[in-house]
Every structure is written in C-alpha cells, then in structure tokens.
Amino acid sequence: MKTLRLACLPLLFALPVSTTWSQAASQPKPTGETRAQVKAETAQAIHDGDVEFGETGQKENEAFPNRYPKKPMPPGETRAEVKSELNTARKEGEIPLSETGEKPREVNPKAYPQEPAQPGLTRAQVKAETQAAVRAGDIQVGETGETLAQQNPSRYAGSPAKPPKLNLHLPHKAKPTPASAPAN
C-alpha cells in the first residue's frame, strides 16, 4: 500500500501543474495596451454612455439620449455631388420608371451604352482546363450525370484501382493422347 502511495505521488503534483500550464496557454495574448490606456478608454466609454445598460443590451446613450452629448454627424455629400450622381444615373438608365422597379436600361437596352464585359478565359486556358478534365475523368457521360471516373474508376488517376479479375478455373483443352489419336 505504501508503494502505491509513493507511485501516485508524482501524479498528484503533475495534475495541478498541467492544468495551470494549459490555462496559461489558452489565455489570450496581451494586446499591448497599458493599464493606464485601458482605464482611460473605460472612463471615456462611461462618459459617452457607450456601456451596456441593464439586461436588454442597450447602451446608456441609447436608453437616455438626453443625458449625453450628441455624436457629431459625419459630413455628407454636397448638393452638387448629389446632383451629378443623379444625372449620371439618369444617363445610364438606372433610375426606376415606376413602382414595378423596371429601369429604362432594362426596357430599352439599345438606348444606353453597354456595360464593359468582364475579361474571360483565353482559348488556350479553356483548352487546358478541358484536357485536364478529360484526363481526370471529370466529364459527364449520358443522362445519369455520372462522370467517366465514376463509370471506370480503374482508368483514372486518383481513383482506387480495381485489381484485375483472374479466372483461375479455366477449362483445360484436352490434348489427344497417343492411344486415342486417329491412325492414318
């Protein structure tokens, strides 16, 4: 019994060390902010009302807007900028005609300049992709939607090769024996 206690003693000391080590490893790394910076940010958030209020998840400045100064609005676009955007949208046919939401560009596409086409693949790239698909057996065959690799898995790379079927019980052709051979 005494040996059992002595054998278990190192395990008892290793358990608290391993849990402490794993907890230290799982804690997030410090962000580099000092304690003073964190205190200053917290004080500013309390002053501005950017802390949660109650169990609703609402901030204090949202629940009691009259207690806190209003946040300044970011400067918007000027009147001239808005007018130029509107004129551009009209020229390109992007303003809906009615409540249906149809745009003039959709009703009469020939009256408006075409949108630039996105560059596609070159002919050589398409040929290379097609050849790679054929080699891999990724071409669909028939109406079932099966690919060549699914129909013939032993022919295509990356598919499990089926061992060849060996027919070990072939019927032997009987050779004529000299006794049964026909005489001339």
Short mmCIF file of N, CA, C and O in Angstrom, two decimals, residues 105-176:
data_model
loop_
_atom_site.label_atom_id
_atom_site.label_comp_id
_atom_site.label_asym_id
_atom_site.label_seq_id
_atom_site.Cartn_x
_atom_site.Cartn_y
_atom_site.Cartn_z
N ARG A 105 -32.88 51.07 -68.72
CA ARG A 105 -31.85 50.23 -69.33
C ARG A 105 -32.40 48.83 -69.60
O ARG A 105 -32.03 48.20 -70.60
N GLU A 106 -33.30 48.33 -68.74
CA GLU A 106 -33.88 47.00 -68.92
C GLU A 106 -34.97 47.03 -70.00
O GLU A 106 -35.14 46.06 -70.74
N VAL A 107 -35.71 48.14 -70.09
CA VAL A 107 -36.80 48.24 -71.06
C VAL A 107 -36.24 48.43 -72.47
O VAL A 107 -36.69 47.80 -73.41
N ASN A 108 -35.25 49.29 -72.61
CA ASN A 108 -34.68 49.59 -73.93
C ASN A 108 -33.15 49.58 -73.82
O ASN A 108 -32.51 50.64 -73.73
N PRO A 109 -32.52 48.42 -73.81
CA PRO A 109 -31.07 48.35 -73.59
C PRO A 109 -30.23 48.97 -74.70
O PRO A 109 -29.11 49.40 -74.46
N LYS A 110 -30.78 49.07 -75.93
CA LYS A 110 -30.00 49.64 -77.04
C LYS A 110 -29.82 51.14 -76.92
O LYS A 110 -28.94 51.72 -77.54
N ALA A 111 -30.65 51.80 -76.13
CA ALA A 111 -30.57 53.25 -75.99
C ALA A 111 -29.46 53.68 -75.02
O ALA A 111 -29.18 54.87 -74.92
N TYR A 112 -28.85 52.75 -74.34
CA TYR A 112 -27.83 53.08 -73.34
C TYR A 112 -26.53 52.37 -73.67
O TYR A 112 -26.52 51.32 -74.30
N PRO A 113 -25.41 52.97 -73.25
CA PRO A 113 -24.12 52.33 -73.55
C PRO A 113 -24.01 50.98 -72.85
O PRO A 113 -24.54 50.79 -71.74
N GLN A 114 -23.33 50.05 -73.52
CA GLN A 114 -23.17 48.72 -72.93
C GLN A 114 -22.21 48.79 -71.76
O GLN A 114 -21.25 49.56 -71.76
N GLU A 115 -22.48 47.94 -70.77
CA GLU A 115 -21.57 47.84 -69.64
C GLU A 115 -20.35 47.07 -70.09
O GLU A 115 -20.45 46.13 -70.89
N PRO A 116 -19.17 47.46 -69.62
CA PRO A 116 -17.96 46.75 -70.06
C PRO A 116 -18.01 45.29 -69.62
O PRO A 116 -18.40 44.97 -68.51
N ALA A 117 -17.61 44.42 -70.55
CA ALA A 117 -17.62 42.98 -70.27
C ALA A 117 -16.42 42.62 -69.41
O ALA A 117 -15.33 43.19 -69.54
N GLN A 118 -16.63 41.67 -68.53
CA GLN A 118 -15.54 41.19 -67.69
C GLN A 118 -14.62 40.32 -68.52
O GLN A 118 -15.09 39.55 -69.35
N PRO A 119 -13.32 40.44 -68.31
CA PRO A 119 -12.42 39.59 -69.08
C PRO A 119 -12.63 38.13 -68.71
O PRO A 119 -12.78 37.77 -67.55
N GLY A 120 -12.65 37.28 -69.74
CA GLY A 120 -12.87 35.85 -69.53
C GLY A 120 -11.57 35.08 -69.72
O GLY A 120 -10.48 35.65 -69.79
N LEU A 121 -11.70 33.80 -69.84
CA LEU A 121 -10.54 32.94 -70.07
C LEU A 121 -10.15 32.97 -71.54
O LEU A 121 -11.00 33.12 -72.42
N THR A 122 -8.88 32.79 -71.79
CA THR A 122 -8.44 32.72 -73.17
C THR A 122 -8.76 31.34 -73.74
O THR A 122 -9.07 30.40 -72.99
N ARG A 123 -8.66 31.21 -75.05
CA ARG A 123 -8.93 29.93 -75.69
C ARG A 123 -7.97 28.86 -75.20
O ARG A 123 -8.37 27.71 -74.94
N ALA A 124 -6.72 29.22 -75.01
CA ALA A 124 -5.72 28.26 -74.54
C ALA A 124 -6.04 27.78 -73.12
O ALA A 124 -5.87 26.60 -72.80
N GLN A 125 -6.52 28.70 -72.27
CA GLN A 125 -6.87 28.31 -70.90
C GLN A 125 -8.06 27.35 -70.89
O GLN A 125 -8.08 26.38 -70.14
N VAL A 126 -9.05 27.60 -71.74
CA VAL A 126 -10.22 26.73 -71.80
C VAL A 126 -9.81 25.35 -72.30
O VAL A 126 -10.24 24.32 -71.77
N LYS A 127 -8.95 25.31 -73.33
CA LYS A 127 -8.49 24.03 -73.85
C LYS A 127 -7.73 23.24 -72.79
O LYS A 127 -7.91 22.03 -72.64
N ALA A 128 -6.87 23.94 -72.04
CA ALA A 128 -6.09 23.27 -71.00
C ALA A 128 -7.00 22.72 -69.90
O ALA A 128 -6.80 21.59 -69.42
N GLU A 129 -8.01 23.49 -69.51
CA GLU A 129 -8.96 23.02 -68.49
C GLU A 129 -9.73 21.79 -68.98
O GLU A 129 -9.96 20.85 -68.22
N THR A 130 -10.15 21.82 -70.25
CA THR A 130 -10.90 20.70 -70.80
C THR A 130 -10.04 19.45 -70.86
O THR A 130 -10.49 18.35 -70.50
N GLN A 131 -8.80 19.58 -71.31
CA GLN A 131 -7.90 18.43 -71.37
C GLN A 131 -7.64 17.86 -69.98
O GLN A 131 -7.60 16.64 -69.79
N ALA A 132 -7.48 18.74 -68.99
CA ALA A 132 -7.26 18.27 -67.62
C ALA A 132 -8.48 17.52 -67.10
O ALA A 132 -8.35 16.50 -66.41
N ALA A 133 -9.69 18.00 -67.44
CA ALA A 133 -10.92 17.33 -67.01
C ALA A 133 -11.05 15.96 -67.67
O ALA A 133 -11.49 15.00 -67.04
N VAL A 134 -10.67 15.86 -68.93
CA VAL A 134 -10.75 14.57 -69.63
C VAL A 134 -9.77 13.60 -69.00
O VAL A 134 -10.10 12.43 -68.75
N ARG A 135 -8.54 14.05 -68.73
CA ARG A 135 -7.54 13.17 -68.11
C ARG A 135 -8.00 12.70 -66.73
O ARG A 135 -7.74 11.57 -66.34
N ALA A 136 -8.66 13.58 -65.99
CA ALA A 136 -9.10 13.23 -64.64
C ALA A 136 -10.42 12.45 -64.64
O ALA A 136 -10.84 11.94 -63.61
N GLY A 137 -11.10 12.40 -65.78
CA GLY A 137 -12.36 11.68 -65.86
C GLY A 137 -13.53 12.48 -65.31
O GLY A 137 -14.53 11.92 -64.86
N ASP A 138 -13.42 13.81 -65.33
CA ASP A 138 -14.48 14.66 -64.79
C ASP A 138 -15.50 15.09 -65.84
O ASP A 138 -16.20 16.06 -65.66
N ILE A 139 -15.59 14.37 -66.93
CA ILE A 139 -16.55 14.68 -67.98
C ILE A 139 -17.78 13.79 -67.78
O ILE A 139 -17.66 12.58 -67.62
N GLN A 140 -18.97 14.41 -67.78
CA GLN A 140 -20.20 13.65 -67.57
C GLN A 140 -20.57 12.89 -68.84
O GLN A 140 -20.41 13.39 -69.94
N VAL A 141 -21.09 11.69 -68.62
CA VAL A 141 -21.46 10.83 -69.73
C VAL A 141 -22.92 10.44 -69.57
O VAL A 141 -23.35 10.03 -68.50
N GLY A 142 -23.67 10.58 -70.63
CA GLY A 142 -25.06 10.12 -70.62
C GLY A 142 -25.98 10.99 -69.80
O GLY A 142 -25.63 12.08 -69.36
N GLU A 143 -27.18 10.48 -69.58
CA GLU A 143 -28.21 11.23 -68.88
C GLU A 143 -28.16 11.05 -67.37
O GLU A 143 -28.84 11.76 -66.64
N THR A 144 -27.37 10.11 -66.90
CA THR A 144 -27.32 9.84 -65.47
C THR A 144 -26.51 10.87 -64.71
O THR A 144 -26.67 11.00 -63.51
N GLY A 145 -25.62 11.57 -65.39
CA GLY A 145 -24.79 12.55 -64.73
C GLY A 145 -23.52 11.97 -64.16
O GLY A 145 -22.75 12.67 -63.51
N GLU A 146 -23.28 10.68 -64.40
CA GLU A 146 -22.06 10.06 -63.93
C GLU A 146 -20.88 10.53 -64.76
O GLU A 146 -21.01 10.77 -65.96
N THR A 147 -19.73 10.65 -64.11
CA THR A 147 -18.52 11.02 -64.83
C THR A 147 -17.82 9.77 -65.32
O THR A 147 -18.12 8.65 -64.87
N LEU A 148 -16.86 9.96 -66.20
CA LEU A 148 -16.08 8.83 -66.70
C LEU A 148 -15.34 8.15 -65.55
O LEU A 148 -15.21 6.93 -65.53
N ALA A 149 -14.85 8.93 -64.60
CA ALA A 149 -14.12 8.36 -63.47
C ALA A 149 -15.04 7.51 -62.60
O ALA A 149 -14.61 6.54 -61.99
N GLN A 150 -16.32 7.86 -62.54
CA GLN A 150 -17.26 7.06 -61.75
C GLN A 150 -17.62 5.77 -62.48
O GLN A 150 -17.83 4.74 -61.86
N GLN A 151 -17.68 5.83 -63.79
CA GLN A 151 -18.01 4.63 -64.55
C GLN A 151 -16.83 3.66 -64.65
O GLN A 151 -17.01 2.47 -64.60
N ASN A 152 -15.63 4.19 -64.81
CA ASN A 152 -14.43 3.36 -64.96
C ASN A 152 -13.36 3.84 -63.98
O ASN A 152 -12.39 4.48 -64.37
N PRO A 153 -13.49 3.56 -62.69
CA PRO A 153 -12.56 4.12 -61.71
C PRO A 153 -11.12 3.63 -61.87
O PRO A 153 -10.20 4.34 -61.50
N SER A 154 -10.90 2.47 -62.45
CA SER A 154 -9.54 1.96 -62.57
C SER A 154 -8.74 2.68 -63.65
O SER A 154 -7.52 2.61 -63.67
N ARG A 155 -9.40 3.40 -64.54
CA ARG A 155 -8.71 4.06 -65.64
C ARG A 155 -8.16 5.44 -65.29
O ARG A 155 -7.31 5.97 -66.00
N TYR A 156 -8.65 6.08 -64.22
CA TYR A 156 -8.31 7.46 -63.97
C TYR A 156 -7.49 7.60 -62.70
O TYR A 156 -7.70 6.90 -61.71
N ALA A 157 -6.55 8.54 -62.73
CA ALA A 157 -5.66 8.77 -61.60
C ALA A 157 -6.46 9.27 -60.40
O ALA A 157 -7.43 9.98 -60.54
N GLY A 158 -6.00 8.87 -59.24
CA GLY A 158 -6.66 9.32 -58.02
C GLY A 158 -7.84 8.47 -57.63
O GLY A 158 -8.39 8.62 -56.55
N SER A 159 -8.25 7.56 -58.48
CA SER A 159 -9.36 6.69 -58.14
C SER A 159 -8.79 5.35 -57.71
O SER A 159 -7.72 4.96 -58.16
N PRO A 160 -9.45 4.66 -56.83
CA PRO A 160 -8.92 3.37 -56.39
C PRO A 160 -8.92 2.37 -57.53
O PRO A 160 -9.93 2.17 -58.20
N ALA A 161 -7.78 1.81 -57.79
CA ALA A 161 -7.65 0.86 -58.89
C ALA A 161 -8.23 -0.48 -58.48
O ALA A 161 -7.98 -0.97 -57.39
N LYS A 162 -9.03 -1.04 -59.36
CA LYS A 162 -9.60 -2.35 -59.08
C LYS A 162 -8.60 -3.40 -59.58
O LYS A 162 -8.05 -3.25 -60.68
N PRO A 163 -8.36 -4.43 -58.80
CA PRO A 163 -7.44 -5.46 -59.27
C PRO A 163 -8.07 -6.21 -60.44
O PRO A 163 -9.29 -6.34 -60.53
N PRO A 164 -7.25 -6.66 -61.35
CA PRO A 164 -7.81 -7.39 -62.50
C PRO A 164 -8.45 -8.69 -62.02
O PRO A 164 -7.99 -9.32 -61.08
N LYS A 165 -9.49 -9.07 -62.69
CA LYS A 165 -10.18 -10.31 -62.34
C LYS A 165 -9.41 -11.47 -62.96
O LYS A 165 -9.14 -11.48 -64.16
N LEU A 166 -9.04 -12.39 -62.13
CA LEU A 166 -8.33 -13.57 -62.61
C LEU A 166 -9.27 -14.76 -62.54
O LEU A 166 -9.88 -15.02 -61.52
N ASN A 167 -9.38 -15.45 -63.64
CA ASN A 167 -10.20 -16.64 -63.68
C ASN A 167 -9.25 -17.83 -63.57
O ASN A 167 -8.61 -18.23 -64.53
N LEU A 168 -9.12 -18.35 -62.35
CA LEU A 168 -8.18 -19.43 -62.10
C LEU A 168 -8.73 -20.78 -62.49
O LEU A 168 -8.01 -21.76 -62.52
N HIS A 169 -9.99 -20.87 -62.75
CA HIS A 169 -10.61 -22.15 -63.08
C HIS A 169 -10.95 -22.19 -64.57
O HIS A 169 -12.11 -22.33 -64.95
N LEU A 170 -9.94 -22.07 -65.38
CA LEU A 170 -10.16 -22.14 -66.82
C LEU A 170 -10.30 -23.60 -67.24
O LEU A 170 -9.56 -24.46 -66.76
N PRO A 171 -11.21 -23.90 -68.12
CA PRO A 171 -11.31 -25.28 -68.60
C PRO A 171 -10.10 -25.59 -69.49
O PRO A 171 -9.73 -24.79 -70.36
N HIS A 172 -9.45 -26.68 -69.18
CA HIS A 172 -8.28 -27.08 -69.95
C HIS A 172 -8.74 -27.78 -71.22
O HIS A 172 -9.68 -28.58 -71.22
N LYS A 173 -8.06 -27.48 -72.29
CA LYS A 173 -8.38 -28.19 -73.53
C LYS A 173 -7.73 -29.57 -73.46
O LYS A 173 -6.57 -29.71 -73.10
N ALA A 174 -8.51 -30.49 -73.71
CA ALA A 174 -7.99 -31.86 -73.64
C ALA A 174 -7.11 -32.14 -74.85
O ALA A 174 -7.52 -31.92 -75.99
N LYS A 175 -5.90 -32.53 -74.54
CA LYS A 175 -4.98 -32.87 -75.63
C LYS A 175 -5.22 -34.32 -76.00
O LYS A 175 -5.42 -35.18 -75.13
N PRO A 176 -5.18 -34.63 -77.23
CA PRO A 176 -5.38 -36.04 -77.61
C PRO A 176 -4.20 -36.87 -77.13
O PRO A 176 -3.06 -36.49 -77.23
#
